[in-house]
């Protein structure tokens, strides 16, 4: 049984007890109070109870002001959009904090998979227009050329906020409840696996505020949804897409009854991914994205070059032996990557 400790504002310590990669219990203790084996009796909770505790934490983790970071199980990082009082709208700090967060995750060998969710009653209301207005509407510059140059730098900076998710070699599972508006669609289309609740809805909102979406939706959504006509309709009309249509169109792969069930499902899925060889998992993500943007011939050539080195790993023999012995992949210990 593994234990993961999470401090909540320094006032209490949450102990998550994990069986393999599934969270099975939560125990809250005060600072300085030690946890003994005898403390465990009568304190077992369902994984959904742990999910509820994770989703209602009282503050974002330092050093971020818009994100709350936790580690619900070994090799799993939970990134929660954490401005619930502002409907998780994306202010100026958010755009840089996401870059810092995912750059750190990309280099962290203790993380093999990421779950992204939103705190409060919805996933995100999109861009915080009040906080961001000066960047977009009042760019600096002495003339049109310099104003345009500076505005382009700002747009490219904001594009990096979601490109960093796609570039991160660790698979990213996004779990969406309630509204996912504007920048939320940019964010989710940069993730690898998309889940939602039955009450979720999605809106490419940008045309309603007088601009073309410019940080990823128009580039990634056509490659996520098979119907170009549907993509055009959503982007040009700003109409809402609800969970059932999102599932049938391929925008999400699974729909859950409520947030607790979705988060439990997301953590279970993350556990399955984290149990596999990180060499295999990260190589799979990188090659899937490369093949999406290149021809089949180019993708195969890149794959051959990739695996001529990545096949030279102990992970292949470990995985094959476990399969022959009919053991679960979770029983195999892989080196960190």
mmCIF file of C-alpha atoms in Angstrom:
data_model
loop_
_atom_site.group_PDB
_atom_site.id
_atom_site.type_symbol
_atom_site.label_atom_id
_atom_site.label_comp_id
_atom_site.label_asym_id
_atom_site.label_seq_id
_atom_site.Cartn_x
_atom_site.Cartn_y
_atom_site.Cartn_z
ATOM 1 C CA UNK A 1 0.000 0.000 0.000
ATOM 2 C CA UNK A 2 1.462 3.371 -1.049
ATOM 3 C CA UNK A 3 0.841 6.651 0.774
ATOM 4 C CA UNK A 4 0.727 10.072 -0.846
ATOM 5 C CA UNK A 5 0.728 13.114 1.421
ATOM 6 C CA UNK A 6 -0.862 16.413 0.410
ATOM 7 C CA UNK A 7 -0.825 19.501 2.608
ATOM 8 C CA UNK A 8 -3.953 21.643 2.537
ATOM 9 C CA UNK A 9 -3.063 25.259 3.383
ATOM 10 C CA UNK A 10 -0.801 23.992 6.161
ATOM 11 C CA UNK A 11 -3.805 23.281 8.379
ATOM 12 C CA UNK A 12 -4.176 19.600 7.753
ATOM 13 C CA UNK A 13 -2.512 16.735 6.013
ATOM 14 C CA UNK A 14 -4.432 14.514 3.623
ATOM 15 C CA UNK A 15 -3.094 10.971 3.377
ATOM 16 C CA UNK A 16 -4.157 9.149 0.233
ATOM 17 C CA UNK A 17 -3.785 5.384 0.439
ATOM 18 C CA UNK A 18 -3.195 3.842 -2.953
ATOM 19 C CA UNK A 19 -3.536 0.206 -3.971
ATOM 20 C CA UNK A 20 -1.334 0.039 -7.073
ATOM 21 C CA UNK A 21 -2.598 3.160 -8.857
ATOM 22 C CA UNK A 22 -6.130 3.376 -7.431
ATOM 23 C CA UNK A 23 -6.832 5.696 -4.511
ATOM 24 C CA UNK A 24 -8.792 3.762 -1.917
ATOM 25 C CA UNK A 25 -8.724 5.879 1.229
ATOM 26 C CA UNK A 26 -8.255 9.357 2.632
ATOM 27 C CA UNK A 27 -7.306 10.315 6.174
ATOM 28 C CA UNK A 28 -6.985 13.891 7.421
ATOM 29 C CA UNK A 29 -4.579 14.644 10.265
ATOM 30 C CA UNK A 30 -3.470 17.846 11.928
ATOM 31 C CA UNK A 31 0.125 19.135 11.648
ATOM 32 C CA UNK A 32 2.464 17.077 13.803
ATOM 33 C CA UNK A 33 0.010 14.217 14.217
ATOM 34 C CA UNK A 34 1.628 10.981 13.089
ATOM 35 C CA UNK A 35 -0.333 8.323 11.256
ATOM 36 C CA UNK A 36 0.024 4.759 12.552
ATOM 37 C CA UNK A 37 -1.340 1.527 11.167
ATOM 38 C CA UNK A 38 -3.954 1.449 13.928
ATOM 39 C CA UNK A 39 -5.329 4.779 12.661
ATOM 40 C CA UNK A 40 -6.486 3.004 9.521
ATOM 41 C CA UNK A 41 -9.302 0.971 11.070
ATOM 42 C CA UNK A 42 -12.705 2.403 10.327
ATOM 43 C CA UNK A 43 -11.310 5.177 8.124
ATOM 44 C CA UNK A 44 -11.689 3.662 4.684
ATOM 45 C CA UNK A 45 -13.418 5.776 2.073
ATOM 46 C CA UNK A 46 -14.400 5.148 -1.520
ATOM 47 C CA UNK A 47 -12.279 6.581 -4.328
ATOM 48 C CA UNK A 48 -15.135 8.979 -5.070
ATOM 49 C CA UNK A 49 -14.841 10.413 -1.569
ATOM 50 C CA UNK A 50 -11.176 11.095 -2.240
ATOM 51 C CA UNK A 51 -12.088 12.693 -5.541
ATOM 52 C CA UNK A 52 -14.536 14.958 -3.707
ATOM 53 C CA UNK A 53 -11.801 16.019 -1.307
ATOM 54 C CA UNK A 54 -9.394 16.699 -4.167
ATOM 55 C CA UNK A 55 -11.951 18.786 -6.008
ATOM 56 C CA UNK A 56 -12.878 20.980 -3.058
ATOM 57 C CA UNK A 57 -9.471 21.926 -1.728
ATOM 58 C CA UNK A 58 -9.434 25.429 -0.301
ATOM 59 C CA UNK A 59 -6.529 26.927 -2.211
ATOM 60 C CA UNK A 60 -4.155 26.602 -5.120
ATOM 61 C CA UNK A 61 -0.724 25.109 -4.567
ATOM 62 C CA UNK A 62 2.286 27.398 -4.456
ATOM 63 C CA UNK A 63 3.848 28.752 -6.612
ATOM 64 C CA UNK A 64 0.715 29.042 -8.763
ATOM 65 C CA UNK A 65 -2.209 31.364 -8.182
ATOM 66 C CA UNK A 66 -4.535 29.880 -10.806
ATOM 67 C CA UNK A 67 -3.678 26.179 -10.586
ATOM 68 C CA UNK A 68 -3.850 23.606 -7.806
ATOM 69 C CA UNK A 69 -1.400 20.716 -8.116
ATOM 70 C CA UNK A 70 -1.755 17.380 -6.335
ATOM 71 C CA UNK A 71 -0.501 13.812 -6.696
ATOM 72 C CA UNK A 72 -3.438 11.462 -6.068
ATOM 73 C CA UNK A 73 -1.412 8.329 -6.806
ATOM 74 C CA UNK A 74 2.082 7.272 -7.742
ATOM 75 C CA UNK A 75 3.204 8.750 -11.084
ATOM 76 C CA UNK A 76 -0.056 10.723 -11.522
ATOM 77 C CA UNK A 77 -0.215 14.520 -11.372
ATOM 78 C CA UNK A 78 -3.548 16.301 -11.024
ATOM 79 C CA UNK A 79 -3.639 19.860 -12.406
ATOM 80 C CA UNK A 80 -6.810 21.681 -11.386
ATOM 81 C CA UNK A 81 -7.865 25.045 -12.818
ATOM 82 C CA UNK A 82 -8.420 26.848 -9.545
ATOM 83 C CA UNK A 83 -10.266 30.147 -9.767
ATOM 84 C CA UNK A 84 -13.720 28.828 -8.851
ATOM 85 C CA UNK A 85 -14.920 32.232 -7.677
ATOM 86 C CA UNK A 86 -14.193 33.542 -11.193
ATOM 87 C CA UNK A 87 -15.510 30.409 -12.954
ATOM 88 C CA UNK A 88 -11.900 29.400 -13.689
ATOM 89 C CA UNK A 89 -11.636 32.202 -16.226
ATOM 90 C CA UNK A 90 -8.181 32.582 -17.735
ATOM 91 C CA UNK A 91 -6.480 35.710 -16.403
ATOM 92 C CA UNK A 92 -3.019 37.039 -17.210
ATOM 93 C CA UNK A 93 -1.315 34.830 -14.608
ATOM 94 C CA UNK A 94 -2.934 31.664 -15.951
ATOM 95 C CA UNK A 95 -1.308 31.947 -19.380
ATOM 96 C CA UNK A 96 2.206 31.910 -17.958
ATOM 97 C CA UNK A 97 1.536 29.517 -15.083
ATOM 98 C CA UNK A 98 0.304 26.788 -17.427
ATOM 99 C CA UNK A 99 3.566 27.017 -19.368
ATOM 100 C CA UNK A 100 5.670 26.816 -16.204
ATOM 101 C CA UNK A 101 3.554 23.962 -14.841
ATOM 102 C CA UNK A 102 3.714 21.731 -17.913
ATOM 103 C CA UNK A 103 7.377 22.443 -18.593
ATOM 104 C CA UNK A 104 8.072 21.227 -15.057
ATOM 105 C CA UNK A 105 5.845 18.169 -15.527
ATOM 106 C CA UNK A 106 7.620 17.314 -18.786
ATOM 107 C CA UNK A 107 10.947 17.110 -16.932
ATOM 108 C CA UNK A 108 9.624 15.350 -13.830
ATOM 109 C CA UNK A 109 10.433 11.630 -13.926
ATOM 110 C CA UNK A 110 8.008 11.033 -11.050
ATOM 111 C CA UNK A 111 5.107 11.945 -13.337
ATOM 112 C CA UNK A 112 3.919 9.579 -16.081
ATOM 113 C CA UNK A 113 0.414 10.904 -16.731
ATOM 114 C CA UNK A 114 -1.542 14.102 -16.028
ATOM 115 C CA UNK A 115 -5.215 14.663 -15.217
ATOM 116 C CA UNK A 116 -6.585 18.180 -15.820
ATOM 117 C CA UNK A 117 -9.884 19.331 -14.316
ATOM 118 C CA UNK A 118 -11.625 22.459 -13.072
ATOM 119 C CA UNK A 119 -12.627 23.472 -9.535
ATOM 120 C CA UNK A 120 -16.101 24.680 -8.691
ATOM 121 C CA UNK A 121 -19.298 24.421 -10.696
ATOM 122 C CA UNK A 122 -17.803 24.386 -14.204
ATOM 123 C CA UNK A 123 -14.595 23.661 -16.090
ATOM 124 C CA UNK A 124 -13.862 27.171 -17.398
ATOM 125 C CA UNK A 125 -15.668 30.260 -18.640
ATOM 126 C CA UNK A 126 -12.753 30.972 -20.983
ATOM 127 C CA UNK A 127 -10.673 34.129 -21.210
ATOM 128 C CA UNK A 128 -10.948 36.723 -18.452
ATOM 129 C CA UNK A 129 -11.808 39.685 -20.661
ATOM 130 C CA UNK A 130 -11.504 42.267 -17.874
ATOM 131 C CA UNK A 131 -7.992 41.191 -16.895
ATOM 132 C CA UNK A 132 -6.757 40.568 -20.447
ATOM 133 C CA UNK A 133 -8.266 43.565 -22.240
ATOM 134 C CA UNK A 134 -5.163 45.749 -22.044
ATOM 135 C CA UNK A 135 -2.945 43.088 -23.640
ATOM 136 C CA UNK A 136 -5.285 42.571 -26.582
ATOM 137 C CA UNK A 137 -6.927 45.966 -27.091
ATOM 138 C CA UNK A 138 -4.058 48.304 -26.203
ATOM 139 C CA UNK A 139 -0.809 46.862 -27.553
ATOM 140 C CA UNK A 140 2.234 49.089 -27.336
ATOM 141 C CA UNK A 141 4.078 50.531 -30.324
ATOM 142 C CA UNK A 142 4.949 53.804 -32.058
ATOM 143 C CA UNK A 143 3.341 52.915 -35.369
ATOM 144 C CA UNK A 144 1.248 50.252 -37.062
ATOM 145 C CA UNK A 145 4.218 47.998 -37.770
ATOM 146 C CA UNK A 146 5.467 48.042 -34.170
ATOM 147 C CA UNK A 147 1.973 47.676 -32.721
ATOM 148 C CA UNK A 148 1.381 44.682 -34.990
ATOM 149 C CA UNK A 149 4.758 43.159 -34.123
ATOM 150 C CA UNK A 150 4.055 43.404 -30.385
ATOM 151 C CA UNK A 151 0.523 42.069 -30.763
ATOM 152 C CA UNK A 152 1.848 39.078 -32.703
ATOM 153 C CA UNK A 153 4.330 38.346 -29.895
ATOM 154 C CA UNK A 154 1.455 38.420 -27.409
ATOM 155 C CA UNK A 155 -0.653 36.011 -29.490
ATOM 156 C CA UNK A 156 2.275 33.608 -29.935
ATOM 157 C CA UNK A 157 2.877 33.719 -26.166
ATOM 158 C CA UNK A 158 -0.732 32.768 -25.498
ATOM 159 C CA UNK A 159 -0.598 29.975 -28.092
ATOM 160 C CA UNK A 160 2.287 28.455 -26.141
ATOM 161 C CA UNK A 161 0.007 28.057 -23.109
ATOM 162 C CA UNK A 162 -1.802 25.161 -24.791
ATOM 163 C CA UNK A 163 0.916 23.975 -27.172
ATOM 164 C CA UNK A 164 2.986 23.146 -24.073
ATOM 165 C CA UNK A 165 0.321 20.570 -23.131
ATOM 166 C CA UNK A 166 0.556 18.904 -26.515
ATOM 167 C CA UNK A 167 4.354 19.025 -26.459
ATOM 168 C CA UNK A 168 4.554 17.481 -22.984
ATOM 169 C CA UNK A 169 5.545 13.819 -23.518
ATOM 170 C CA UNK A 170 3.325 12.689 -20.639
ATOM 171 C CA UNK A 171 -0.249 11.810 -21.724
ATOM 172 C CA UNK A 172 -2.815 14.369 -20.537
ATOM 173 C CA UNK A 173 -6.375 13.330 -19.631
ATOM 174 C CA UNK A 174 -8.788 16.262 -19.384
ATOM 175 C CA UNK A 175 -11.987 15.867 -17.338
ATOM 176 C CA UNK A 176 -14.663 18.469 -18.116
ATOM 177 C CA UNK A 177 -17.823 19.254 -16.153
ATOM 178 C CA UNK A 178 -20.318 22.016 -16.795
ATOM 179 C CA UNK A 179 -19.343 24.729 -19.256
ATOM 180 C CA UNK A 180 -16.203 24.645 -21.392
ATOM 181 C CA UNK A 181 -16.139 27.951 -23.237
ATOM 182 C CA UNK A 182 -13.718 29.689 -25.590
ATOM 183 C CA UNK A 183 -10.202 29.089 -24.293
ATOM 184 C CA UNK A 184 -11.429 25.911 -22.622
ATOM 185 C CA UNK A 185 -11.915 24.370 -26.072
ATOM 186 C CA UNK A 186 -8.390 25.468 -27.014
ATOM 187 C CA UNK A 187 -7.126 23.738 -23.877
ATOM 188 C CA UNK A 188 -9.058 20.494 -24.241
ATOM 189 C CA UNK A 189 -8.153 19.966 -27.897
ATOM 190 C CA UNK A 190 -4.463 20.071 -26.905
ATOM 191 C CA UNK A 191 -5.036 17.149 -24.501
ATOM 192 C CA UNK A 192 -4.720 13.488 -25.439
ATOM 193 C CA UNK A 193 -7.884 12.019 -23.895
ATOM 194 C CA UNK A 194 -11.065 13.996 -23.291
ATOM 195 C CA UNK A 195 -13.783 13.010 -20.809
ATOM 196 C CA UNK A 196 -16.887 14.914 -19.723
ATOM 197 C CA UNK A 197 -19.982 14.777 -17.553
ATOM 198 C CA UNK A 198 -23.539 14.505 -18.842
ATOM 199 C CA UNK A 199 -24.141 18.184 -18.002
ATOM 200 C CA UNK A 200 -21.065 19.410 -19.903
ATOM 201 C CA UNK A 201 -21.332 21.724 -22.887
ATOM 202 C CA UNK A 202 -18.785 23.243 -25.230
ATOM 203 C CA UNK A 203 -18.711 26.537 -27.098
ATOM 204 C CA UNK A 204 -16.249 28.065 -29.543
ATOM 205 C CA UNK A 205 -17.180 31.530 -28.350
ATOM 206 C CA UNK A 206 -14.683 33.782 -30.113
ATOM 207 C CA UNK A 207 -16.850 35.009 -32.992
ATOM 208 C CA UNK A 208 -19.338 36.317 -30.428
ATOM 209 C CA UNK A 209 -16.674 38.681 -29.089
ATOM 210 C CA UNK A 210 -15.480 39.822 -32.490
ATOM 211 C CA UNK A 211 -12.395 37.733 -33.165
ATOM 212 C CA UNK A 212 -11.247 34.488 -34.738
ATOM 213 C CA UNK A 213 -10.044 31.896 -32.236
ATOM 214 C CA UNK A 214 -6.270 32.242 -32.288
ATOM 215 C CA UNK A 215 -4.700 29.939 -29.689
ATOM 216 C CA UNK A 216 -5.424 26.465 -31.053
ATOM 217 C CA UNK A 217 -9.089 25.613 -31.606
ATOM 218 C CA UNK A 218 -9.178 26.335 -35.354
ATOM 219 C CA UNK A 219 -6.011 24.289 -35.856
ATOM 220 C CA UNK A 220 -6.705 21.304 -33.564
ATOM 221 C CA UNK A 221 -10.492 20.892 -33.546
ATOM 222 C CA UNK A 222 -10.649 19.834 -37.249
ATOM 223 C CA UNK A 223 -8.193 17.037 -36.422
ATOM 224 C CA UNK A 224 -10.213 15.928 -33.396
ATOM 225 C CA UNK A 225 -13.668 15.919 -34.991
ATOM 226 C CA UNK A 226 -14.026 14.005 -38.244
ATOM 227 C CA UNK A 227 -16.620 16.316 -39.799
ATOM 228 C CA UNK A 228 -15.211 19.512 -41.259
ATOM 229 C CA UNK A 229 -18.748 20.789 -41.716
ATOM 230 C CA UNK A 230 -19.473 20.384 -38.006
ATOM 231 C CA UNK A 231 -16.252 22.166 -37.060
ATOM 232 C CA UNK A 232 -17.154 25.055 -39.352
ATOM 233 C CA UNK A 233 -20.648 25.230 -37.886
ATOM 234 C CA UNK A 234 -19.391 25.350 -34.304
ATOM 235 C CA UNK A 235 -16.710 27.944 -35.038
ATOM 236 C CA UNK A 236 -18.874 30.197 -37.209
ATOM 237 C CA UNK A 237 -22.089 30.180 -35.155
ATOM 238 C CA UNK A 238 -20.702 29.872 -31.595
ATOM 239 C CA UNK A 239 -23.551 27.488 -30.768
ATOM 240 C CA UNK A 240 -23.325 25.179 -27.798
ATOM 241 C CA UNK A 241 -22.479 21.502 -28.208
ATOM 242 C CA UNK A 242 -23.777 19.241 -25.447
ATOM 243 C CA UNK A 243 -22.299 16.032 -24.066
ATOM 244 C CA UNK A 244 -24.168 13.514 -26.247
ATOM 245 C CA UNK A 245 -23.193 15.298 -29.457
ATOM 246 C CA UNK A 246 -19.632 15.717 -28.197
ATOM 247 C CA UNK A 247 -19.454 11.955 -27.672
ATOM 248 C CA UNK A 248 -20.981 11.035 -31.043
ATOM 249 C CA UNK A 249 -18.704 13.466 -32.899
ATOM 250 C CA UNK A 250 -15.538 12.220 -31.213
ATOM 251 C CA UNK A 251 -14.771 15.370 -29.233
ATOM 252 C CA UNK A 252 -14.861 13.267 -26.047
ATOM 253 C CA UNK A 253 -14.426 9.526 -25.682
ATOM 254 C CA UNK A 254 -16.525 8.954 -22.549
ATOM 255 C CA UNK A 255 -19.452 10.660 -20.790
ATOM 256 C CA UNK A 256 -20.063 10.217 -17.042
ATOM 257 C CA UNK A 257 -23.155 10.840 -14.931
ATOM 258 C CA UNK A 258 -21.499 13.433 -12.683
ATOM 259 C CA UNK A 259 -18.158 14.950 -11.729
ATOM 260 C CA UNK A 260 -17.348 12.440 -8.989
ATOM 261 C CA UNK A 261 -17.860 9.502 -11.337
ATOM 262 C CA UNK A 262 -15.838 11.263 -14.039
ATOM 263 C CA UNK A 263 -12.900 12.021 -11.749
ATOM 264 C CA UNK A 264 -12.892 8.452 -10.456
ATOM 265 C CA UNK A 265 -12.893 7.236 -14.067
ATOM 266 C CA UNK A 266 -10.147 9.675 -15.036
ATOM 267 C CA UNK A 267 -7.936 8.535 -12.166
ATOM 268 C CA UNK A 268 -8.560 4.887 -13.010
ATOM 269 C CA UNK A 269 -7.624 5.534 -16.633
ATOM 270 C CA UNK A 270 -4.547 7.491 -15.556
ATOM 271 C CA UNK A 271 -3.555 4.566 -13.350
ATOM 272 C CA UNK A 272 -3.753 2.174 -16.292
ATOM 273 C CA UNK A 273 -1.496 4.465 -18.344
ATOM 274 C CA UNK A 274 0.943 5.030 -15.487
ATOM 275 C CA UNK A 275 1.295 1.260 -15.017
ATOM 276 C CA UNK A 276 2.767 0.826 -18.497
ATOM 277 C CA UNK A 277 6.356 1.387 -19.592
ATOM 278 C CA UNK A 278 7.053 5.142 -19.708
ATOM 279 C CA UNK A 279 9.320 4.509 -22.699
ATOM 280 C CA UNK A 280 6.401 2.920 -24.557
ATOM 281 C CA UNK A 281 3.763 5.418 -23.409
ATOM 282 C CA UNK A 282 5.717 8.589 -24.093
ATOM 283 C CA UNK A 283 6.999 7.243 -27.398
ATOM 284 C CA UNK A 284 3.426 6.422 -28.392
ATOM 285 C CA UNK A 285 2.192 9.963 -27.661
ATOM 286 C CA UNK A 286 5.064 11.608 -29.520
ATOM 287 C CA UNK A 287 4.585 9.426 -32.588
ATOM 288 C CA UNK A 288 0.796 9.810 -32.624
ATOM 289 C CA UNK A 289 1.164 13.594 -32.757
ATOM 290 C CA UNK A 290 3.910 13.412 -35.385
ATOM 291 C CA UNK A 291 1.833 11.103 -37.576
ATOM 292 C CA UNK A 292 -1.202 13.380 -37.255
ATOM 293 C CA UNK A 293 0.758 16.205 -38.873
ATOM 294 C CA UNK A 294 2.668 14.186 -41.503
ATOM 295 C CA UNK A 295 2.033 11.662 -44.251
ATOM 296 C CA UNK A 296 1.868 7.932 -43.535
ATOM 297 C CA UNK A 297 5.259 7.448 -45.208
ATOM 298 C CA UNK A 298 6.847 10.182 -43.125
ATOM 299 C CA UNK A 299 5.238 8.814 -39.958
ATOM 300 C CA UNK A 300 6.554 5.303 -40.599
ATOM 301 C CA UNK A 301 10.054 6.610 -41.296
ATOM 302 C CA UNK A 302 10.001 8.657 -38.074
ATOM 303 C CA UNK A 303 8.730 5.604 -36.158
ATOM 304 C CA UNK A 304 11.540 3.409 -37.502
ATOM 305 C CA UNK A 305 14.131 5.979 -36.475
ATOM 306 C CA UNK A 306 12.500 6.358 -33.063
ATOM 307 C CA UNK A 307 12.337 2.651 -32.262
ATOM 308 C CA UNK A 308 15.827 1.822 -33.494
ATOM 309 C CA UNK A 309 16.938 3.256 -30.156
ATOM 310 C CA UNK A 310 13.827 2.957 -27.971
ATOM 311 C CA UNK A 311 13.543 -0.809 -28.537
ATOM 312 C CA UNK A 312 16.856 -1.137 -26.737
ATOM 313 C CA UNK A 313 15.212 -1.053 -23.324
ATOM 314 C CA UNK A 314 14.651 -3.556 -20.551
ATOM 315 C CA UNK A 315 10.993 -2.542 -20.561
ATOM 316 C CA UNK A 316 10.290 -4.751 -23.587
ATOM 317 C CA UNK A 317 11.557 -7.915 -21.890
ATOM 318 C CA UNK A 318 9.872 -7.032 -18.596
ATOM 319 C CA UNK A 319 6.531 -6.467 -20.304
ATOM 320 C CA UNK A 320 6.812 -9.588 -22.445
ATOM 321 C CA UNK A 321 7.687 -11.741 -19.434
ATOM 322 C CA UNK A 322 4.718 -10.391 -17.480
ATOM 323 C CA UNK A 323 2.419 -11.133 -20.422
ATOM 324 C CA UNK A 324 3.709 -14.701 -20.743
ATOM 325 C CA UNK A 325 3.230 -15.232 -17.021
ATOM 326 C CA UNK A 326 -0.275 -13.716 -17.288
ATOM 327 C CA UNK A 327 0.605 -10.993 -14.813
ATOM 328 C CA UNK A 328 -0.862 -7.492 -14.778
ATOM 329 C CA UNK A 329 1.325 -4.687 -16.157
ATOM 330 C CA UNK A 330 0.922 -3.100 -12.729
ATOM 331 C CA UNK A 331 3.099 -5.840 -11.286
ATOM 332 C CA UNK A 332 6.077 -4.736 -13.385
ATOM 333 C CA UNK A 333 8.496 -2.164 -11.963
ATOM 334 C CA UNK A 334 9.796 0.144 -14.677
ATOM 335 C CA UNK A 335 12.675 2.553 -14.230
ATOM 336 C CA UNK A 336 11.828 6.237 -14.187
ATOM 337 C CA UNK A 337 12.175 8.203 -17.383
#
